[in-house]
Amino acid sequence: MLTDTLLWACLMLILLAVGGGWLIRRLFRHVIQSISRTTQAITHGDMSRRMPVQGTDDELDEIAITINEMLDRISRLMEGVRQVSNAIAHDLRTPIARARAQLEDAALHATSEAELRAAMEQAASNLDNVTAIFEALLRIAQIESGARRSAFVQFDLVPALQDVADLYQAVAEEHGLKCVRHLPDHLPFFGDRAMFQQAVANLLDNAIKFSPPNGTVTLSAEILTTGRHSDGSSDRQLNLSVTDEGIGMNEADMARASERFFRAEQARHTPGSGLGLSLVEAIVHLHDGQLHLASNTPGLLARITVPLPDEATTSSERAGDPPHPF
Ligand SMILES: Nc1ncnc2c1ncn2[C@@H]1O[C@H](COP(=O)(O)OP(=O)(O)O)[C@@H](O)[C@H]1O
Ligand SMILES: [Mg+2]
């Protein structure tokens, strides 16, 4: 009886093992075939294809969801690259073509050396414009890669902001605008001083550029406590905003404003290349912050928020640091 039982048990075991193995293999084959079908379709150019998700919340669904997220990100990156290359082709052609036409015209029609010289200077300034656009694009790419985080230091944001505001105050007054600042005495901040100044300068530049005379441009900065924890620590964030009373933007344009080369229809007749807000956004993201645009009725409100480390942890963590100069 014992031998019989053992034999049957062995047989059952073998059957179960083979059956189980077959089932698992079928399952894997099904998943792999589905991945393979999707990747093949994508290889043939159909970037819209995604892995089927069964909604069963198991490991297979998890793989499908992860792969789909990866494909979404690749699509977004490809769309970005396509849009930037189109924009480069479009926006750089104009100043180059203009410079060429000026030189050609001067070569054919200039009657004096002075005319020739003027045409060459014009052409050189158009080409400088092209170089500036390339430099801005490269800077944005460099900042987005996060390479410059090593230059972060602890500094007081207030004098840095005052310096930028002083510069733009003169420009604003020339445009007949009033420049108002709401700044506290000190704002300790950890980041890249020059880049942060560049971001604020770009926002002030836009505020002035897109405002008719007699408006007010406001620069304000403060630290807000956004939440408190039971252990006594709190969430704090830097709120920096630039507001103007100019032409403003509609919702659809605001959503696209920080795309590279984007310029709203009403902005066509003002000088610019549509890279200013892209640079601002790249700098703010590098500081783990966000750039928000909203209506100021009339005008635009551009706000930068950056989460700050808790005061308690900062002071204990940095206890060994040399004293700050402020
Ligand atoms: N303060 C503002 N008021 C109205 N529109 C603005 C303002 N700032 C930005 N914009 C819109 O967003 C677009 C993108 O801004 P930006 O990237 O700085 O490019 P640029 O200044 O070279 O035009 C502008 O062309 C304009 O249409
Ligand atoms: Mg600008």
mmCIF file of N, CA and C in Angstrom, residues 7 56 62 84 115 126 143 250 266 311:
data_model
loop_
_atom_site.group_PDB
_atom_site.id
_atom_site.type_symbol
_atom_site.label_atom_id
_atom_site.label_comp_id
_atom_site.label_asym_id
_atom_site.label_seq_id
_atom_site.Cartn_x
_atom_site.Cartn_y
_atom_site.Cartn_z
ATOM 1 N N LEU A 7 3.922 5.888 -5.217
ATOM 2 C CA LEU A 7 3.904 5.999 -6.682
ATOM 3 C C LEU A 7 2.883 7.036 -7.146
ATOM 4 N N THR A 56 -6.215 44.343 -13.046
ATOM 5 C CA THR A 56 -6.253 43.349 -11.966
ATOM 6 C C THR A 56 -5.293 43.697 -10.832
ATOM 7 N N GLU A 62 1.512 45.938 -13.171
ATOM 8 C CA GLU A 62 2.535 46.882 -12.711
ATOM 9 C C GLU A 62 3.588 47.098 -13.805
ATOM 10 N N VAL A 84 11.369 72.051 -30.499
ATOM 11 C CA VAL A 84 12.529 72.941 -30.405
ATOM 12 C C VAL A 84 13.258 73.007 -31.749
ATOM 13 N N GLU A 115 27.829 103.963 -45.986
ATOM 14 C CA GLU A 115 26.645 103.120 -46.179
ATOM 15 C C GLU A 115 27.002 101.646 -46.037
ATOM 16 N N ASN A 126 22.439 91.532 -36.353
ATOM 17 C CA ASN A 126 21.491 90.431 -36.573
ATOM 18 C C ASN A 126 22.117 89.087 -36.256
ATOM 19 N N ILE A 143 21.357 73.991 -17.588
ATOM 20 C CA ILE A 143 20.682 74.111 -16.298
ATOM 21 C C ILE A 143 19.742 72.935 -16.088
ATOM 22 N N ASN A 250 -3.856 85.206 -21.856
ATOM 23 C CA ASN A 250 -5.016 84.352 -21.613
ATOM 24 C C ASN A 250 -4.546 82.987 -21.091
ATOM 25 N N GLN A 266 -0.042 88.698 -29.155
ATOM 26 C CA GLN A 266 0.083 90.145 -28.873
ATOM 27 C C GLN A 266 1.538 90.554 -28.683
ATOM 28 N N GLU A 311 13.674 75.491 9.540
ATOM 29 C CA GLU A 311 14.652 76.325 10.241
ATOM 30 C C GLU A 311 15.413 75.531 11.298
#
